[in-house]
Amino acid sequence: MSKDNSEIKIGLVALSVALILIWGISFLKGKNIFTNSTHFYSIYNEVDGMQSSAPVRINGFTVGKVTEIFFHPDNSGKIIVKYEIHEDFTIPKNTIANIYNADLMGTKAIQLNIGNAAVYA
């Protein structure tokens, strides 16, 4: 075995380890780089203690999660909730996103009440 072959093998192993590490860290953060997801935004007056990574559900089935919560940039005090839908599901434009208690402990979640519009978001 020549010295060049062993250096190439070590380089490939190091590259593989680096890629697996990057994927693992993003997976632990809740971001899966191998799935397609659609991002939506909702504006609320108050979010009642909702946290990032709260589930987004349609008829009790989890289809996504909250990714970010921040104040509206117009300084109105309103709160913008950014969430992603993982499932390949079309959301009509008149769908309403309600915040509700997901369990007895008061954990918040978003329930999507699907509208009937012919135009999709």
mmCIF file of N, CA and C in Angstrom:
data_model
loop_
_atom_site.group_PDB
_atom_site.id
_atom_site.type_symbol
_atom_site.label_atom_id
_atom_site.label_comp_id
_atom_site.label_asym_id
_atom_site.label_seq_id
_atom_site.Cartn_x
_atom_site.Cartn_y
_atom_site.Cartn_z
ATOM 1 N N MET A 1 0.853 -1.167 0.000
ATOM 2 C CA MET A 1 0.000 0.000 0.000
ATOM 3 C C MET A 1 0.894 1.222 0.000
ATOM 4 N N SER A 2 0.623 2.137 -0.910
ATOM 5 C CA SER A 2 1.472 3.315 -1.005
ATOM 6 C C SER A 2 1.003 4.394 -0.043
ATOM 7 N N LYS A 3 1.865 5.340 0.159
ATOM 8 C CA LYS A 3 1.590 6.438 1.083
ATOM 9 C C LYS A 3 0.448 7.313 0.561
ATOM 10 N N ASP A 4 0.361 7.489 -0.762
ATOM 11 C CA ASP A 4 -0.690 8.321 -1.339
ATOM 12 C C ASP A 4 -2.082 7.732 -1.102
ATOM 13 N N ASN A 5 -2.221 6.419 -1.222
ATOM 14 C CA ASN A 5 -3.509 5.771 -1.007
ATOM 15 C C ASN A 5 -3.978 5.934 0.432
ATOM 16 N N SER A 6 -3.094 5.802 1.370
ATOM 17 C CA SER A 6 -3.495 5.928 2.772
ATOM 18 C C SER A 6 -3.877 7.376 3.093
ATOM 19 N N GLU A 7 -3.206 8.344 2.486
ATOM 20 C CA GLU A 7 -3.567 9.749 2.706
ATOM 21 C C GLU A 7 -4.946 10.060 2.121
ATOM 22 N N ILE A 8 -5.266 9.482 0.973
ATOM 23 C CA ILE A 8 -6.581 9.677 0.361
ATOM 24 C C ILE A 8 -7.666 9.059 1.242
ATOM 25 N N LYS A 9 -7.406 7.864 1.759
ATOM 26 C CA LYS A 9 -8.384 7.198 2.635
ATOM 27 C C LYS A 9 -8.609 8.005 3.901
ATOM 28 N N ILE A 10 -7.547 8.536 4.497
ATOM 29 C CA ILE A 10 -7.675 9.346 5.714
ATOM 30 C C ILE A 10 -8.468 10.621 5.403
ATOM 31 N N GLY A 11 -8.212 11.234 4.259
ATOM 32 C CA GLY A 11 -8.954 12.432 3.858
ATOM 33 C C GLY A 11 -10.432 12.150 3.661
ATOM 34 N N LEU A 12 -10.772 11.022 3.020
ATOM 35 C CA LEU A 12 -12.168 10.660 2.814
ATOM 36 C C LEU A 12 -12.875 10.375 4.135
ATOM 37 N N VAL A 13 -12.190 9.696 5.044
ATOM 38 C CA VAL A 13 -12.778 9.423 6.361
ATOM 39 C C VAL A 13 -13.013 10.724 7.115
ATOM 40 N N ALA A 14 -12.051 11.649 7.072
ATOM 41 C CA ALA A 14 -12.200 12.934 7.763
ATOM 42 C C ALA A 14 -13.351 13.729 7.165
ATOM 43 N N LEU A 15 -13.500 13.735 5.846
ATOM 44 C CA LEU A 15 -14.594 14.429 5.187
ATOM 45 C C LEU A 15 -15.942 13.815 5.570
ATOM 46 N N SER A 16 -16.006 12.498 5.609
ATOM 47 C CA SER A 16 -17.235 11.804 6.006
ATOM 48 C C SER A 16 -17.625 12.152 7.439
ATOM 49 N N VAL A 17 -16.651 12.155 8.327
ATOM 50 C CA VAL A 17 -16.914 12.484 9.727
ATOM 51 C C VAL A 17 -17.425 13.921 9.853
ATOM 52 N N ALA A 18 -16.834 14.849 9.095
ATOM 53 C CA ALA A 18 -17.265 16.245 9.147
ATOM 54 C C ALA A 18 -18.704 16.396 8.654
ATOM 55 N N LEU A 19 -19.069 15.713 7.568
ATOM 56 C CA LEU A 19 -20.433 15.786 7.045
ATOM 57 C C LEU A 19 -21.441 15.186 8.022
ATOM 58 N N ILE A 20 -21.095 14.066 8.623
ATOM 59 C CA ILE A 20 -21.984 13.443 9.611
ATOM 60 C C ILE A 20 -22.138 14.342 10.831
ATOM 61 N N LEU A 21 -21.081 15.004 11.245
ATOM 62 C CA LEU A 21 -21.139 15.917 12.386
ATOM 63 C C LEU A 21 -22.050 17.106 12.082
ATOM 64 N N ILE A 22 -21.932 17.687 10.902
ATOM 65 C CA ILE A 22 -22.788 18.812 10.522
ATOM 66 C C ILE A 22 -24.247 18.378 10.479
ATOM 67 N N TRP A 23 -24.523 17.221 9.876
ATOM 68 C CA TRP A 23 -25.892 16.714 9.833
ATOM 69 C C TRP A 23 -26.410 16.441 11.239
ATOM 70 N N GLY A 24 -25.605 15.847 12.096
ATOM 71 C CA GLY A 24 -26.025 15.518 13.467
ATOM 72 C C GLY A 24 -26.358 16.752 14.278
ATOM 73 N N ILE A 25 -25.543 17.782 14.163
ATOM 74 C CA ILE A 25 -25.804 19.017 14.910
ATOM 75 C C ILE A 25 -27.086 19.665 14.423
ATOM 76 N N SER A 26 -27.298 19.725 13.106
ATOM 77 C CA SER A 26 -28.538 20.326 12.595
ATOM 78 C C SER A 26 -29.748 19.477 12.974
ATOM 79 N N PHE A 27 -29.605 18.161 13.013
ATOM 80 C CA PHE A 27 -30.701 17.282 13.411
ATOM 81 C C PHE A 27 -31.063 17.502 14.877
ATOM 82 N N LEU A 28 -30.069 17.651 15.735
ATOM 83 C CA LEU A 28 -30.324 17.894 17.149
ATOM 84 C C LEU A 28 -30.962 19.263 17.387
ATOM 85 N N LYS A 29 -30.703 20.211 16.498
ATOM 86 C CA LYS A 29 -31.340 21.524 16.597
ATOM 87 C C LYS A 29 -32.771 21.488 16.079
ATOM 88 N N GLY A 30 -33.180 20.356 15.523
ATOM 89 C CA GLY A 30 -34.535 20.226 15.008
ATOM 90 C C GLY A 30 -34.680 20.548 13.542
ATOM 91 N N LYS A 31 -33.584 20.677 12.843
ATOM 92 C CA LYS A 31 -33.626 20.978 11.417
ATOM 93 C C LYS A 31 -33.186 19.743 10.653
ATOM 94 N N ASN A 32 -34.071 19.239 9.836
ATOM 95 C CA ASN A 32 -33.725 18.084 9.025
ATOM 96 C C ASN A 32 -33.460 18.581 7.606
ATOM 97 N N ILE A 33 -32.224 18.441 7.157
ATOM 98 C CA ILE A 33 -31.828 19.000 5.863
ATOM 99 C C ILE A 33 -32.295 18.150 4.689
ATOM 100 N N PHE A 34 -32.872 16.983 4.954
ATOM 101 C CA PHE A 34 -33.297 16.107 3.871
ATOM 102 C C PHE A 34 -34.793 16.172 3.598
ATOM 103 N N THR A 35 -35.539 17.024 4.298
ATOM 104 C CA THR A 35 -36.973 17.124 4.061
ATOM 105 C C THR A 35 -37.323 18.502 3.535
ATOM 106 N N ASN A 36 -38.343 18.542 2.709
ATOM 107 C CA ASN A 36 -38.857 19.812 2.214
ATOM 108 C C ASN A 36 -39.899 20.313 3.198
ATOM 109 N N SER A 37 -39.861 21.579 3.507
ATOM 110 C CA SER A 37 -40.872 22.148 4.379
ATOM 111 C C SER A 37 -41.236 23.535 3.872
ATOM 112 N N THR A 38 -42.450 23.946 4.180
ATOM 113 C CA THR A 38 -42.953 25.244 3.784
ATOM 114 C C THR A 38 -43.092 26.102 5.031
ATOM 115 N N HIS A 39 -42.629 27.338 4.969
ATOM 116 C CA HIS A 39 -42.688 28.242 6.117
ATOM 117 C C HIS A 39 -43.904 29.159 6.004
ATOM 118 N N PHE A 40 -44.569 29.374 7.144
ATOM 119 C CA PHE A 40 -45.705 30.267 7.237
ATOM 120 C C PHE A 40 -45.492 31.209 8.411
ATOM 121 N N TYR A 41 -46.165 32.340 8.368
ATOM 122 C CA TYR A 41 -46.096 33.330 9.440
ATOM 123 C C TYR A 41 -47.511 33.656 9.894
ATOM 124 N N SER A 42 -47.690 33.809 11.211
ATOM 125 C CA SER A 42 -48.954 34.260 11.780
ATOM 126 C C SER A 42 -48.658 35.398 12.737
ATOM 127 N N ILE A 43 -49.581 36.345 12.824
ATOM 128 C CA ILE A 43 -49.416 37.494 13.708
ATOM 129 C C ILE A 43 -50.452 37.394 14.823
ATOM 130 N N TYR A 44 -49.987 37.524 16.073
ATOM 131 C CA TYR A 44 -50.853 37.418 17.250
ATOM 132 C C TYR A 44 -50.652 38.624 18.148
ATOM 133 N N ASN A 45 -51.691 38.940 18.944
ATOM 134 C CA ASN A 45 -51.556 39.980 19.968
ATOM 135 C C ASN A 45 -50.755 39.459 21.151
ATOM 136 N N GLU A 46 -50.963 38.174 21.498
ATOM 137 C CA GLU A 46 -50.172 37.529 22.542
ATOM 138 C C GLU A 46 -50.091 36.031 22.252
ATOM 139 N N VAL A 47 -49.006 35.417 22.703
ATOM 140 C CA VAL A 47 -48.786 34.001 22.409
ATOM 141 C C VAL A 47 -48.892 33.115 23.646
ATOM 142 N N ASP A 48 -49.170 33.689 24.804
ATOM 143 C CA ASP A 48 -49.441 32.928 26.033
ATOM 144 C C ASP A 48 -48.333 31.949 26.408
ATOM 145 N N GLY A 49 -47.085 32.326 26.204
ATOM 146 C CA GLY A 49 -45.969 31.476 26.616
ATOM 147 C C GLY A 49 -45.569 30.404 25.623
ATOM 148 N N MET A 50 -45.966 30.534 24.392
ATOM 149 C CA MET A 50 -45.569 29.557 23.374
ATOM 150 C C MET A 50 -44.057 29.591 23.201
ATOM 151 N N GLN A 51 -43.477 28.444 22.959
ATOM 152 C CA GLN A 51 -42.035 28.316 22.774
ATOM 153 C C GLN A 51 -41.724 27.849 21.358
ATOM 154 N N SER A 52 -40.504 28.112 20.924
ATOM 155 C CA SER A 52 -40.045 27.526 19.662
ATOM 156 C C SER A 52 -40.079 26.017 19.800
ATOM 157 N N SER A 53 -40.313 25.335 18.728
ATOM 158 C CA SER A 53 -40.456 23.884 18.612
ATOM 159 C C SER A 53 -41.814 23.391 19.098
ATOM 160 N N ALA A 54 -42.765 24.304 19.362
ATOM 161 C CA ALA A 54 -44.133 23.878 19.680
ATOM 162 C C ALA A 54 -44.739 23.218 18.449
ATOM 163 N N PRO A 55 -45.579 22.219 18.632
ATOM 164 C CA PRO A 55 -46.141 21.521 17.468
ATOM 165 C C PRO A 55 -47.196 22.346 16.733
ATOM 166 N N VAL A 56 -47.306 22.094 15.439
ATOM 167 C CA VAL A 56 -48.370 22.642 14.599
ATOM 168 C C VAL A 56 -49.197 21.441 14.159
ATOM 169 N N ARG A 57 -50.516 21.512 14.401
ATOM 170 C CA ARG A 57 -51.369 20.346 14.158
ATOM 171 C C ARG A 57 -52.555 20.685 13.271
ATOM 172 N N ILE A 58 -52.970 19.679 12.527
ATOM 173 C CA ILE A 58 -54.213 19.739 11.764
ATOM 174 C C ILE A 58 -55.047 18.566 12.220
ATOM 175 N N ASN A 59 -56.196 18.835 12.810
ATOM 176 C CA ASN A 59 -57.096 17.801 13.332
ATOM 177 C C ASN A 59 -56.377 16.845 14.284
ATOM 178 N N GLY A 60 -55.478 17.358 15.101
ATOM 179 C CA GLY A 60 -54.765 16.556 16.076
ATOM 180 C C GLY A 60 -53.518 15.873 15.552
ATOM 181 N N PHE A 61 -53.270 15.939 14.269
ATOM 182 C CA PHE A 61 -52.100 15.303 13.657
ATOM 183 C C PHE A 61 -50.999 16.348 13.499
ATOM 184 N N THR A 62 -49.813 16.061 14.025
ATOM 185 C CA THR A 62 -48.697 17.001 13.962
ATOM 186 C C THR A 62 -48.127 17.032 12.551
ATOM 187 N N VAL A 63 -48.154 18.229 11.955
ATOM 188 C CA VAL A 63 -47.663 18.398 10.586
ATOM 189 C C VAL A 63 -46.483 19.351 10.511
ATOM 190 N N GLY A 64 -46.073 19.928 11.642
ATOM 191 C CA GLY A 64 -44.964 20.860 11.622
ATOM 192 C C GLY A 64 -44.626 21.337 13.012
ATOM 193 N N LYS A 65 -43.830 22.415 13.068
ATOM 194 C CA LYS A 65 -43.431 22.965 14.360
ATOM 195 C C LYS A 65 -43.119 24.445 14.225
ATOM 196 N N VAL A 66 -43.186 25.129 15.363
ATOM 197 C CA VAL A 66 -42.840 26.542 15.426
ATOM 198 C C VAL A 66 -41.321 26.642 15.383
ATOM 199 N N THR A 67 -40.805 27.531 14.532
ATOM 200 C CA THR A 67 -39.353 27.663 14.412
ATOM 201 C C THR A 67 -38.829 28.951 15.018
ATOM 202 N N GLU A 68 -39.671 30.003 15.074
ATOM 203 C CA GLU A 68 -39.173 31.287 15.556
ATOM 204 C C GLU A 68 -40.345 32.134 16.034
ATOM 205 N N ILE A 69 -40.118 32.911 17.100
ATOM 206 C CA ILE A 69 -41.115 33.837 17.627
ATOM 207 C C ILE A 69 -40.412 35.174 17.849
ATOM 208 N N PHE A 70 -40.986 36.261 17.295
ATOM 209 C CA PHE A 70 -40.349 37.569 17.440
ATOM 210 C C PHE A 70 -41.386 38.673 17.341
ATOM 211 N N PHE A 71 -41.014 39.875 17.827
ATOM 212 C CA PHE A 71 -41.909 41.023 17.767
ATOM 213 C C PHE A 71 -42.001 41.558 16.348
ATOM 214 N N HIS A 72 -43.172 42.100 16.023
ATOM 215 C CA HIS A 72 -43.399 42.706 14.715
ATOM 216 C C HIS A 72 -42.477 43.917 14.574
ATOM 217 N N PRO A 73 -41.825 44.106 13.434
ATOM 218 C CA PRO A 73 -40.873 45.207 13.271
ATOM 219 C C PRO A 73 -41.505 46.605 13.275
ATOM 220 N N ASP A 74 -42.828 46.709 13.225
ATOM 221 C CA ASP A 74 -43.453 48.039 13.226
ATOM 222 C C ASP A 74 -43.648 48.596 14.639
ATOM 223 N N ASN A 75 -43.097 47.927 15.660
ATOM 224 C CA ASN A 75 -43.174 48.337 17.064
ATOM 225 C C ASN A 75 -44.605 48.452 17.584
ATOM 226 N N SER A 76 -45.511 47.650 17.039
ATOM 227 C CA SER A 76 -46.904 47.657 17.479
ATOM 228 C C SER A 76 -47.111 46.768 18.706
ATOM 229 N N GLY A 77 -46.123 45.960 19.040
ATOM 230 C CA GLY A 77 -46.259 45.031 20.155
ATOM 231 C C GLY A 77 -46.834 43.691 19.739
ATOM 232 N N LYS A 78 -47.234 43.561 18.493
ATOM 233 C CA LYS A 78 -47.744 42.278 18.009
ATOM 234 C C LYS A 78 -46.581 41.303 17.842
ATOM 235 N N ILE A 79 -46.922 40.032 17.885
ATOM 236 C CA ILE A 79 -45.899 38.984 17.846
ATOM 237 C C ILE A 79 -46.080 38.152 16.589
ATOM 238 N N ILE A 80 -44.981 37.901 15.894
ATOM 239 C CA ILE A 80 -44.996 37.073 14.692
ATOM 240 C C ILE A 80 -44.464 35.692 15.058
ATOM 241 N N VAL A 81 -45.205 34.678 14.661
ATOM 242 C CA VAL A 81 -44.798 33.291 14.886
ATOM 243 C C VAL A 81 -44.503 32.677 13.526
ATOM 244 N N LYS A 82 -43.280 32.201 13.354
ATOM 245 C CA LYS A 82 -42.880 31.528 12.116
ATOM 246 C C LYS A 82 -42.924 30.029 12.380
ATOM 247 N N TYR A 83 -43.598 29.297 11.502
ATOM 248 C CA TYR A 83 -43.671 27.846 11.664
ATOM 249 C C TYR A 83 -43.538 27.183 10.310
ATOM 250 N N GLU A 84 -43.147 25.927 10.355
ATOM 251 C CA GLU A 84 -42.948 25.175 9.126
ATOM 252 C C GLU A 84 -43.859 23.965 9.110
ATOM 253 N N ILE A 85 -44.331 23.645 7.921
ATOM 254 C CA ILE A 85 -45.169 22.472 7.702
ATOM 255 C C ILE A 85 -44.318 21.449 6.969
ATOM 256 N N HIS A 86 -44.156 20.271 7.572
ATOM 257 C CA HIS A 86 -43.310 19.225 6.980
ATOM 258 C C HIS A 86 -44.055 18.387 5.954
ATOM 259 N N GLU A 87 -45.314 18.171 6.193
ATOM 260 C CA GLU A 87 -46.086 17.301 5.326
ATOM 261 C C GLU A 87 -46.349 17.977 3.981
ATOM 262 N N ASP A 88 -46.539 17.183 2.977
ATOM 263 C CA ASP A 88 -46.874 17.698 1.655
ATOM 264 C C ASP A 88 -48.378 17.959 1.640
ATOM 265 N N PHE A 89 -48.763 19.081 2.242
ATOM 266 C CA PHE A 89 -50.166 19.405 2.459
ATOM 267 C C PHE A 89 -50.406 20.830 1.991
ATOM 268 N N THR A 90 -51.406 21.045 1.150
ATOM 269 C CA THR A 90 -51.695 22.390 0.686
ATOM 270 C C THR A 90 -52.600 23.101 1.691
ATOM 271 N N ILE A 91 -52.247 24.325 2.023
ATOM 272 C CA ILE A 91 -52.974 25.114 3.011
ATOM 273 C C ILE A 91 -53.768 26.191 2.272
ATOM 274 N N PRO A 92 -55.117 26.154 2.343
ATOM 275 C CA PRO A 92 -55.908 27.217 1.718
ATOM 276 C C PRO A 92 -55.610 28.572 2.352
ATOM 277 N N LYS A 93 -55.798 29.627 1.583
ATOM 278 C CA LYS A 93 -55.426 30.963 2.025
ATOM 279 C C LYS A 93 -56.251 31.456 3.211
ATOM 280 N N ASN A 94 -57.463 30.963 3.396
ATOM 281 C CA ASN A 94 -58.301 31.412 4.503
ATOM 282 C C ASN A 94 -58.217 30.491 5.728
ATOM 283 N N THR A 95 -57.142 29.744 5.842
ATOM 284 C CA THR A 95 -56.915 28.892 7.014
ATOM 285 C C THR A 95 -56.591 29.759 8.226
ATOM 286 N N ILE A 96 -57.116 29.369 9.380
ATOM 287 C CA ILE A 96 -56.897 30.126 10.616
ATOM 288 C C ILE A 96 -55.997 29.308 11.535
ATOM 289 N N ALA A 97 -54.956 29.960 12.072
ATOM 290 C CA ALA A 97 -54.011 29.312 12.995
ATOM 291 C C ALA A 97 -54.319 29.780 14.412
ATOM 292 N N ASN A 98 -54.875 28.885 15.216
ATOM 293 C CA ASN A 98 -55.233 29.205 16.600
ATOM 294 C C ASN A 98 -54.209 28.621 17.558
ATOM 295 N N ILE A 99 -53.914 29.378 18.625
ATOM 296 C CA ILE A 99 -53.050 28.874 19.699
ATOM 297 C C ILE A 99 -53.955 28.222 20.742
ATOM 298 N N TYR A 100 -53.579 27.029 21.200
ATOM 299 C CA TYR A 100 -54.378 26.333 22.201
ATOM 300 C C TYR A 100 -53.467 25.573 23.156
ATOM 301 N N ASN A 101 -54.040 25.121 24.288
ATOM 302 C CA ASN A 101 -53.309 24.289 25.250
ATOM 303 C C ASN A 101 -53.257 22.866 24.723
ATOM 304 N N ALA A 102 -52.062 22.368 24.485
ATOM 305 C CA ALA A 102 -51.906 21.037 23.909
ATOM 306 C C ALA A 102 -52.036 19.931 24.947
ATOM 307 N N ASP A 103 -51.827 20.249 26.224
ATOM 308 C CA ASP A 103 -51.917 19.234 27.266
ATOM 309 C C ASP A 103 -52.341 19.877 28.581
ATOM 310 N N LEU A 104 -52.433 19.080 29.626
ATOM 311 C CA LEU A 104 -52.866 19.576 30.931
ATOM 312 C C LEU A 104 -51.838 20.485 31.594
ATOM 313 N N MET A 105 -50.586 20.410 31.168
ATOM 314 C CA MET A 105 -49.530 21.234 31.748
ATOM 315 C C MET A 105 -49.513 22.651 31.160
ATOM 316 N N GLY A 106 -50.326 22.917 30.165
ATOM 317 C CA GLY A 106 -50.401 24.250 29.581
ATOM 318 C C GLY A 106 -49.454 24.479 28.428
ATOM 319 N N THR A 107 -48.868 23.427 27.892
ATOM 320 C CA THR A 107 -47.992 23.555 26.729
ATOM 321 C C THR A 107 -48.812 24.058 25.546
ATOM 322 N N LYS A 108 -48.320 25.078 24.881
ATOM 323 C CA LYS A 108 -49.037 25.686 23.769
ATOM 324 C C LYS A 108 -48.686 25.019 22.450
ATOM 325 N N ALA A 109 -49.649 25.021 21.552
ATOM 326 C CA ALA A 109 -49.464 24.488 20.204
ATOM 327 C C ALA A 109 -50.327 25.312 19.262
ATOM 328 N N ILE A 110 -50.120 25.121 17.977
ATOM 329 C CA ILE A 110 -50.923 25.805 16.964
ATOM 330 C C ILE A 110 -51.817 24.776 16.289
ATOM 331 N N GLN A 111 -53.108 25.092 16.244
ATOM 332 C CA GLN A 111 -54.084 24.262 15.538
ATOM 333 C C GLN A 111 -54.482 24.984 14.259
ATOM 334 N N LEU A 112 -54.265 24.359 13.122
ATOM 335 C CA LEU A 112 -54.668 24.943 11.844
ATOM 336 C C LEU A 112 -56.086 24.498 11.516
ATOM 337 N N ASN A 113 -56.993 25.463 11.442
ATOM 338 C CA ASN A 113 -58.373 25.195 11.023
ATOM 339 C C ASN A 113 -58.432 25.485 9.535
ATOM 340 N N ILE A 114 -58.462 24.414 8.758
ATOM 341 C CA ILE A 114 -58.356 24.499 7.306
ATOM 342 C C ILE A 114 -59.570 25.212 6.723
ATOM 343 N N GLY A 115 -59.287 26.196 5.870
ATOM 344 C CA GLY A 115 -60.341 26.943 5.198
ATOM 345 C C GLY A 115 -60.794 26.226 3.941
ATOM 346 N N ASN A 116 -61.669 26.899 3.192
ATOM 347 C CA ASN A 116 -62.219 26.287 1.970
ATOM 348 C C ASN A 116 -61.905 27.083 0.719
ATOM 349 N N ALA A 117 -60.927 27.968 0.777
ATOM 350 C CA ALA A 117 -60.581 28.797 -0.372
ATOM 351 C C ALA A 117 -59.951 27.956 -1.493
ATOM 352 N N ALA A 118 -60.181 28.408 -2.705
ATOM 353 C CA ALA A 118 -59.590 27.724 -3.861
ATOM 354 C C ALA A 118 -58.145 28.145 -4.088
ATOM 355 N N VAL A 119 -57.736 29.248 -3.461
ATOM 356 C CA VAL A 119 -56.368 29.759 -3.582
ATOM 357 C C VAL A 119 -55.572 29.255 -2.386
ATOM 358 N N TYR A 120 -54.363 28.765 -2.650
ATOM 359 C CA TYR A 120 -53.546 28.193 -1.588
ATOM 360 C C TYR A 120 -52.434 29.146 -1.168
ATOM 361 N N ALA A 121 -52.060 29.074 0.075
ATOM 362 C CA ALA A 121 -51.000 29.924 0.610
ATOM 363 C C ALA A 121 -49.655 29.434 0.137
#
